[in-house]
Every structure is written in C-alpha cells, then in structure tokens.
JSON list of C-alpha atoms in Angstrom, two decimals:
[
{"chain": "O", "resi": 30, "resn": "MET", "atom": "CA", "xyz": [-95.51, -29.53, 103.88]},
{"chain": "O", "resi": 31, "resn": "LYS", "atom": "CA", "xyz": [-94.02, -26.17, 105.30]},
{"chain": "O", "resi": 32, "resn": "HIS", "atom": "CA", "xyz": [-92.39, -26.61, 108.77]},
{"chain": "O", "resi": 33, "resn": "ARG", "atom": "CA", "xyz": [-92.53, -30.33, 108.41]},
{"chain": "O", "resi": 34, "resn": "SER", "atom": "CA", "xyz": [-89.73, -32.94, 108.07]},
{"chain": "O", "resi": 35, "resn": "CYS", "atom": "CA", "xyz": [-88.77, -36.71, 108.21]},
{"chain": "O", "resi": 36, "resn": "LEU", "atom": "CA", "xyz": [-88.44, -36.44, 112.24]},
{"chain": "O", "resi": 37, "resn": "THR", "atom": "CA", "xyz": [-92.07, -34.66, 112.49]},
{"chain": "O", "resi": 38, "resn": "ASN", "atom": "CA", "xyz": [-93.53, -37.41, 110.29]},
{"chain": "O", "resi": 39, "resn": "ILE", "atom": "CA", "xyz": [-92.12, -40.17, 112.41]},
{"chain": "O", "resi": 40, "resn": "LEU", "atom": "CA", "xyz": [-92.82, -38.68, 115.84]},
{"chain": "O", "resi": 41, "resn": "GLU", "atom": "CA", "xyz": [-96.37, -37.95, 114.98]},
{"chain": "O", "resi": 42, "resn": "SER", "atom": "CA", "xyz": [-96.80, -41.49, 114.11]},
{"chain": "O", "resi": 43, "resn": "LEU", "atom": "CA", "xyz": [-95.02, -42.79, 117.17]},
{"chain": "O", "resi": 44, "resn": "GLU", "atom": "CA", "xyz": [-97.20, -40.53, 119.23]},
{"chain": "O", "resi": 45, "resn": "ALA", "atom": "CA", "xyz": [-100.31, -42.23, 117.86]},
{"chain": "O", "resi": 46, "resn": "TRP", "atom": "CA", "xyz": [-99.01, -45.60, 118.02]},
{"chain": "O", "resi": 47, "resn": "THR", "atom": "CA", "xyz": [-97.72, -45.22, 121.69]},
{"chain": "O", "resi": 48, "resn": "LYS", "atom": "CA", "xyz": [-101.15, -43.65, 122.66]},
{"chain": "O", "resi": 49, "resn": "ALA", "atom": "CA", "xyz": [-103.06, -46.67, 121.07]},
{"chain": "O", "resi": 50, "resn": "LEU", "atom": "CA", "xyz": [-100.82, -49.18, 123.07]},
{"chain": "O", "resi": 51, "resn": "ASP", "atom": "CA", "xyz": [-101.35, -47.11, 126.32]},
{"chain": "O", "resi": 52, "resn": "GLU", "atom": "CA", "xyz": [-105.02, -47.59, 125.91]},
{"chain": "O", "resi": 53, "resn": "GLY", "atom": "CA", "xyz": [-104.58, -51.26, 125.36]},
{"chain": "O", "resi": 54, "resn": "TYR", "atom": "CA", "xyz": [-105.23, -51.62, 121.62]},
{"chain": "O", "resi": 55, "resn": "GLY", "atom": "CA", "xyz": [-103.19, -53.24, 119.04]},
{"chain": "O", "resi": 56, "resn": "ILE", "atom": "CA", "xyz": [-101.69, -51.80, 115.76]},
{"chain": "O", "resi": 57, "resn": "ASP", "atom": "CA", "xyz": [-101.62, -53.24, 112.26]},
{"chain": "O", "resi": 58, "resn": "LEU", "atom": "CA", "xyz": [-98.83, -51.32, 110.60]},
{"chain": "O", "resi": 59, "resn": "ILE", "atom": "CA", "xyz": [-97.45, -51.50, 107.03]},
{"chain": "O", "resi": 60, "resn": "TYR", "atom": "CA", "xyz": [-94.56, -49.52, 105.71]},
{"chain": "O", "resi": 61, "resn": "LEU", "atom": "CA", "xyz": [-94.40, -48.95, 102.01]},
{"chain": "O", "resi": 62, "resn": "ASP", "atom": "CA", "xyz": [-91.45, -47.49, 99.73]},
{"chain": "O", "resi": 63, "resn": "TYR", "atom": "CA", "xyz": [-92.48, -47.15, 96.32]},
{"chain": "O", "resi": 64, "resn": "ARG", "atom": "CA", "xyz": [-89.62, -44.92, 94.73]},
{"chain": "O", "resi": 65, "resn": "LYS", "atom": "CA", "xyz": [-88.63, -48.07, 92.55]},
{"chain": "O", "resi": 66, "resn": "ALA", "atom": "CA", "xyz": [-92.07, -48.54, 91.59]},
{"chain": "O", "resi": 67, "resn": "PHE", "atom": "CA", "xyz": [-92.18, -44.96, 90.06]},
{"chain": "O", "resi": 68, "resn": "ASP", "atom": "CA", "xyz": [-89.41, -46.08, 87.69]},
{"chain": "O", "resi": 69, "resn": "THR", "atom": "CA", "xyz": [-92.37, -48.48, 86.12]},
{"chain": "O", "resi": 70, "resn": "VAL", "atom": "CA", "xyz": [-94.88, -45.76, 85.72]},
{"chain": "O", "resi": 71, "resn": "PRO", "atom": "CA", "xyz": [-95.17, -45.23, 81.80]},
{"chain": "O", "resi": 72, "resn": "HIS", "atom": "CA", "xyz": [-94.62, -41.83, 80.67]},
{"chain": "O", "resi": 73, "resn": "ALA", "atom": "CA", "xyz": [-98.04, -41.66, 78.94]},
{"chain": "O", "resi": 74, "resn": "ARG", "atom": "CA", "xyz": [-99.69, -42.32, 82.38]},
{"chain": "O", "resi": 75, "resn": "LEU", "atom": "CA", "xyz": [-97.42, -39.69, 84.17]},
{"chain": "O", "resi": 76, "resn": "ILE", "atom": "CA", "xyz": [-98.57, -37.18, 81.31]},
{"chain": "O", "resi": 77, "resn": "GLU", "atom": "CA", "xyz": [-102.11, -37.84, 82.01]},
{"chain": "O", "resi": 78, "resn": "LYS", "atom": "CA", "xyz": [-101.92, -37.50, 85.78]},
{"chain": "O", "resi": 79, "resn": "LEU", "atom": "CA", "xyz": [-100.24, -34.09, 85.14]},
{"chain": "O", "resi": 80, "resn": "LYS", "atom": "CA", "xyz": [-103.08, -33.02, 82.99]},
{"chain": "O", "resi": 81, "resn": "SER", "atom": "CA", "xyz": [-105.48, -34.15, 85.45]},
{"chain": "O", "resi": 82, "resn": "LEU", "atom": "CA", "xyz": [-103.94, -31.87, 88.08]},
{"chain": "O", "resi": 83, "resn": "GLY", "atom": "CA", "xyz": [-104.32, -28.87, 85.63]},
{"chain": "O", "resi": 84, "resn": "THR", "atom": "CA", "xyz": [-101.00, -28.99, 83.90]},
{"chain": "O", "resi": 85, "resn": "SER", "atom": "CA", "xyz": [-101.32, -27.85, 80.53]},
{"chain": "O", "resi": 86, "resn": "GLY", "atom": "CA", "xyz": [-99.79, -25.76, 77.56]},
{"chain": "O", "resi": 87, "resn": "LYS", "atom": "CA", "xyz": [-95.96, -25.06, 77.26]},
{"chain": "O", "resi": 88, "resn": "LEU", "atom": "CA", "xyz": [-95.30, -26.68, 80.62]},
{"chain": "O", "resi": 89, "resn": "LEU", "atom": "CA", "xyz": [-97.01, -29.88, 79.82]},
{"chain": "O", "resi": 90, "resn": "ASP", "atom": "CA", "xyz": [-95.48, -29.98, 76.50]},
{"chain": "O", "resi": 91, "resn": "TRP", "atom": "CA", "xyz": [-91.95, -29.03, 77.93]},
{"chain": "O", "resi": 92, "resn": "ILE", "atom": "CA", "xyz": [-92.33, -32.12, 80.44]},
{"chain": "O", "resi": 93, "resn": "ALA", "atom": "CA", "xyz": [-93.59, -34.53, 77.66]},
{"chain": "O", "resi": 94, "resn": "ASN", "atom": "CA", "xyz": [-90.79, -33.62, 75.43]},
{"chain": "O", "resi": 95, "resn": "PHE", "atom": "CA", "xyz": [-88.03, -34.13, 78.56]},
{"chain": "O", "resi": 96, "resn": "LEU", "atom": "CA", "xyz": [-89.62, -37.65, 78.73]},
{"chain": "O", "resi": 97, "resn": "HIS", "atom": "CA", "xyz": [-90.09, -38.61, 75.09]},
{"chain": "O", "resi": 98, "resn": "LEU", "atom": "CA", "xyz": [-87.54, -40.57, 72.99]},
{"chain": "O", "resi": 99, "resn": "ARG", "atom": "CA", "xyz": [-85.27, -41.38, 75.90]},
{"chain": "O", "resi": 100, "resn": "LYS", "atom": "CA", "xyz": [-82.90, -44.27, 75.43]},
{"chain": "O", "resi": 101, "resn": "MET", "atom": "CA", "xyz": [-80.53, -46.16, 77.67]},
{"chain": "O", "resi": 102, "resn": "ARG", "atom": "CA", "xyz": [-77.96, -49.07, 77.32]},
{"chain": "O", "resi": 103, "resn": "VAL", "atom": "CA", "xyz": [-75.99, -50.86, 79.99]},
{"chain": "O", "resi": 104, "resn": "ARG", "atom": "CA", "xyz": [-72.16, -50.91, 80.16]},
{"chain": "O", "resi": 105, "resn": "VAL", "atom": "CA", "xyz": [-70.25, -53.94, 81.84]},
{"chain": "O", "resi": 106, "resn": "ARG", "atom": "CA", "xyz": [-66.56, -53.22, 81.66]},
{"chain": "O", "resi": 107, "resn": "ILE", "atom": "CA", "xyz": [-65.91, -52.43, 77.97]},
{"chain": "O", "resi": 108, "resn": "SER", "atom": "CA", "xyz": [-69.01, -54.11, 76.55]},
{"chain": "O", "resi": 109, "resn": "PHE", "atom": "CA", "xyz": [-72.16, -52.12, 75.83]},
{"chain": "O", "resi": 110, "resn": "SER", "atom": "CA", "xyz": [-75.83, -53.48, 75.37]},
{"chain": "O", "resi": 111, "resn": "GLU", "atom": "CA", "xyz": [-77.98, -52.26, 72.46]},
{"chain": "O", "resi": 112, "resn": "TRP", "atom": "CA", "xyz": [-79.76, -49.00, 72.98]},
{"chain": "O", "resi": 113, "resn": "VAL", "atom": "CA", "xyz": [-83.45, -49.38, 74.05]},
{"chain": "O", "resi": 114, "resn": "GLU", "atom": "CA", "xyz": [-86.22, -46.87, 74.41]},
{"chain": "O", "resi": 115, "resn": "VAL", "atom": "CA", "xyz": [-87.11, -46.01, 77.92]},
{"chain": "O", "resi": 116, "resn": "LEU", "atom": "CA", "xyz": [-90.97, -45.86, 78.21]},
{"chain": "O", "resi": 117, "resn": "SER", "atom": "CA", "xyz": [-91.34, -45.41, 81.98]},
{"chain": "O", "resi": 118, "resn": "GLY", "atom": "CA", "xyz": [-89.94, -43.35, 85.19]},
{"chain": "O", "resi": 119, "resn": "VAL", "atom": "CA", "xyz": [-87.71, -40.35, 84.91]},
{"chain": "O", "resi": 120, "resn": "PRO", "atom": "CA", "xyz": [-83.95, -40.32, 84.43]},
{"chain": "O", "resi": 121, "resn": "GLN", "atom": "CA", "xyz": [-82.05, -40.80, 87.72]},
{"chain": "O", "resi": 122, "resn": "GLY", "atom": "CA", "xyz": [-80.69, -37.60, 89.22]},
{"chain": "O", "resi": 123, "resn": "CYS", "atom": "CA", "xyz": [-82.69, -35.18, 87.28]},
{"chain": "O", "resi": 124, "resn": "VAL", "atom": "CA", "xyz": [-84.12, -32.24, 89.17]},
{"chain": "O", "resi": 125, "resn": "LEU", "atom": "CA", "xyz": [-87.55, -32.87, 87.88]},
{"chain": "O", "resi": 126, "resn": "GLY", "atom": "CA", "xyz": [-87.63, -36.43, 89.19]},
{"chain": "O", "resi": 127, "resn": "PRO", "atom": "CA", "xyz": [-88.60, -35.77, 92.75]},
{"chain": "O", "resi": 128, "resn": "LEU", "atom": "CA", "xyz": [-91.18, -33.03, 91.83]},
{"chain": "O", "resi": 129, "resn": "LEU", "atom": "CA", "xyz": [-93.09, -35.60, 89.21]},
{"chain": "O", "resi": 130, "resn": "PHE", "atom": "CA", "xyz": [-92.92, -38.19, 91.98]},
{"chain": "O", "resi": 131, "resn": "LEU", "atom": "CA", "xyz": [-94.64, -36.15, 94.58]},
{"chain": "O", "resi": 132, "resn": "LEU", "atom": "CA", "xyz": [-97.16, -35.01, 91.96]},
{"chain": "O", "resi": 133, "resn": "PHE", "atom": "CA", "xyz": [-97.81, -38.57, 90.93]},
{"chain": "O", "resi": 134, "resn": "VAL", "atom": "CA", "xyz": [-98.42, -39.89, 94.63]},
{"chain": "O", "resi": 135, "resn": "ASN", "atom": "CA", "xyz": [-100.24, -36.73, 95.98]},
{"chain": "O", "resi": 136, "resn": "ASP", "atom": "CA", "xyz": [-103.63, -38.25, 95.67]},
{"chain": "O", "resi": 137, "resn": "LEU", "atom": "CA", "xyz": [-102.67, -41.50, 97.43]},
{"chain": "O", "resi": 138, "resn": "PRO", "atom": "CA", "xyz": [-104.26, -40.53, 100.76]},
{"chain": "O", "resi": 139, "resn": "ASP", "atom": "CA", "xyz": [-107.53, -40.02, 99.07]},
{"chain": "O", "resi": 140, "resn": "TRP", "atom": "CA", "xyz": [-107.63, -44.03, 98.47]},
{"chain": "O", "resi": 141, "resn": "ILE", "atom": "CA", "xyz": [-106.82, -44.84, 102.11]},
{"chain": "O", "resi": 142, "resn": "SER", "atom": "CA", "xyz": [-109.36, -45.05, 104.91]},
{"chain": "O", "resi": 143, "resn": "SER", "atom": "CA", "xyz": [-106.66, -45.94, 107.57]},
{"chain": "O", "resi": 144, "resn": "ASN", "atom": "CA", "xyz": [-104.26, -43.48, 109.20]},
{"chain": "O", "resi": 145, "resn": "ILE", "atom": "CA", "xyz": [-101.45, -42.40, 106.87]},
{"chain": "O", "resi": 146, "resn": "ARG", "atom": "CA", "xyz": [-98.24, -40.61, 107.00]},
{"chain": "O", "resi": 147, "resn": "MET", "atom": "CA", "xyz": [-96.22, -39.81, 104.02]},
{"chain": "O", "resi": 148, "resn": "PHE", "atom": "CA", "xyz": [-92.60, -38.30, 103.60]},
{"chain": "O", "resi": 149, "resn": "ALA", "atom": "CA", "xyz": [-90.90, -38.40, 100.11]},
{"chain": "O", "resi": 150, "resn": "ASP", "atom": "CA", "xyz": [-91.25, -42.06, 99.05]},
{"chain": "O", "resi": 151, "resn": "ASP", "atom": "CA", "xyz": [-91.96, -43.53, 102.36]},
{"chain": "O", "resi": 152, "resn": "THR", "atom": "CA", "xyz": [-95.41, -44.23, 103.46]},
{"chain": "O", "resi": 153, "resn": "LYS", "atom": "CA", "xyz": [-96.82, -45.81, 106.69]},
{"chain": "O", "resi": 154, "resn": "ILE", "atom": "CA", "xyz": [-100.41, -46.91, 106.89]},
{"chain": "O", "resi": 155, "resn": "TRP", "atom": "CA", "xyz": [-101.67, -48.17, 110.00]},
{"chain": "O", "resi": 156, "resn": "CYS", "atom": "CA", "xyz": [-105.08, -49.25, 111.64]},
{"chain": "O", "resi": 157, "resn": "ILE", "atom": "CA", "xyz": [-105.63, -49.35, 115.52]},
{"chain": "O", "resi": 158, "resn": "ILE", "atom": "CA", "xyz": [-107.27, -52.55, 116.38]},
{"chain": "O", "resi": 159, "resn": "LYS", "atom": "CA", "xyz": [-110.09, -52.18, 118.71]},
{"chain": "O", "resi": 160, "resn": "GLU", "atom": "CA", "xyz": [-112.18, -54.95, 117.42]},
{"chain": "O", "resi": 161, "resn": "THR", "atom": "CA", "xyz": [-111.37, -58.17, 115.60]},
{"chain": "O", "resi": 162, "resn": "ASP", "atom": "CA", "xyz": [-112.66, -56.80, 112.16]},
{"chain": "O", "resi": 163, "resn": "ASP", "atom": "CA", "xyz": [-110.69, -53.72, 112.52]},
{"chain": "O", "resi": 164, "resn": "GLY", "atom": "CA", "xyz": [-107.77, -55.25, 110.40]},
{"chain": "O", "resi": 165, "resn": "LEU", "atom": "CA", "xyz": [-110.09, -55.67, 107.52]},
{"chain": "O", "resi": 166, "resn": "MET", "atom": "CA", "xyz": [-110.03, -51.94, 106.84]},
{"chain": "O", "resi": 167, "resn": "LEU", "atom": "CA", "xyz": [-106.24, -52.03, 106.40]},
{"chain": "O", "resi": 168, "resn": "GLN", "atom": "CA", "xyz": [-106.54, -55.08, 103.85]},
{"chain": "O", "resi": 169, "resn": "SER", "atom": "CA", "xyz": [-109.26, -52.86, 101.88]},
{"chain": "O", "resi": 170, "resn": "ASP", "atom": "CA", "xyz": [-106.75, -50.26, 101.90]},
{"chain": "O", "resi": 171, "resn": "LEU", "atom": "CA", "xyz": [-104.08, -52.43, 100.26]},
{"chain": "O", "resi": 172, "resn": "GLU", "atom": "CA", "xyz": [-106.54, -53.56, 97.72]},
{"chain": "O", "resi": 173, "resn": "ASN", "atom": "CA", "xyz": [-107.10, -49.95, 96.97]},
{"chain": "O", "resi": 174, "resn": "LEU", "atom": "CA", "xyz": [-103.73, -49.09, 96.54]},
{"chain": "O", "resi": 175, "resn": "VAL", "atom": "CA", "xyz": [-103.50, -52.04, 93.93]},
{"chain": "O", "resi": 176, "resn": "LYS", "atom": "CA", "xyz": [-106.27, -50.18, 92.09]},
{"chain": "O", "resi": 177, "resn": "TRP", "atom": "CA", "xyz": [-104.41, -46.83, 92.44]}
]
C-alpha cells in the first residue's frame, strides 16, 4: 500500500494491542510467515489464481512459460544430484517471485474474521479477548487458513 511500511504495520498493531490491554482485555495473537510455504504452491494452482484475478492472454502465457519445465539439482562439493523437474514455487531471487507471491496471498484477509495485518510474507492475526468464547473466532480463522 502506498505510504505504508513495515514500521507502519507494526505500529498500528501495537497501538491496537496496547489499547485492548489498557481496557483490561486479553489478546490472542498468531504470527505467520508463509514465504517458504509459497515454494510448495503448484504452478498449476498459481496459474489458476492468476486467471481468477483476471490475468489472461500473452501475459498469462508468458508467466506460465516462465514456470513451465523448470529443473533443478543439488551440488555438494564436486558431486551433483540428478536433475528433477520443479512443479511448484518460483525461482529464488527472480524479480517476478515477490509479485506472484503478493498476488497469490492477496485474498487471504477475505478468509479471516479476526484482526489481520500483512506485510510481505509476515502476517499477524489477533483477537481481543473480552469473553471466554472470543478465542474460538481465532481458531475458526486458523481452520479457514487451512482451507485457503
């Protein structure tokens, strides 16, 4: 978001948490870092997500071709493993990776009822605990994340 930063994200979160604590409430909080999980997203699912966001034509074909038929192998000293086809994630260090990641997780807040703040691959989800059952909403959000 324009004029927002990692610092803005944490300050807004801290302000909400401090207010809740000052009012005598508790907070259940979960930190998520799913960047590594993005490495496991199958290319086909990523392409389908891009289609659902309205990406089509030559741009979609270009991205699909960028991901298609990628191979990798591992080197340990002077030995190499066999080449294997890569069916998920995007190449490390590529310019397209962060953009594809953000497009992929863009709808995550739609699945969450609790408070949420996202910045890059870090996400904070929290619930202010005013009553005994308030923590159940956070559990429901976690279950929704699994479905997502």
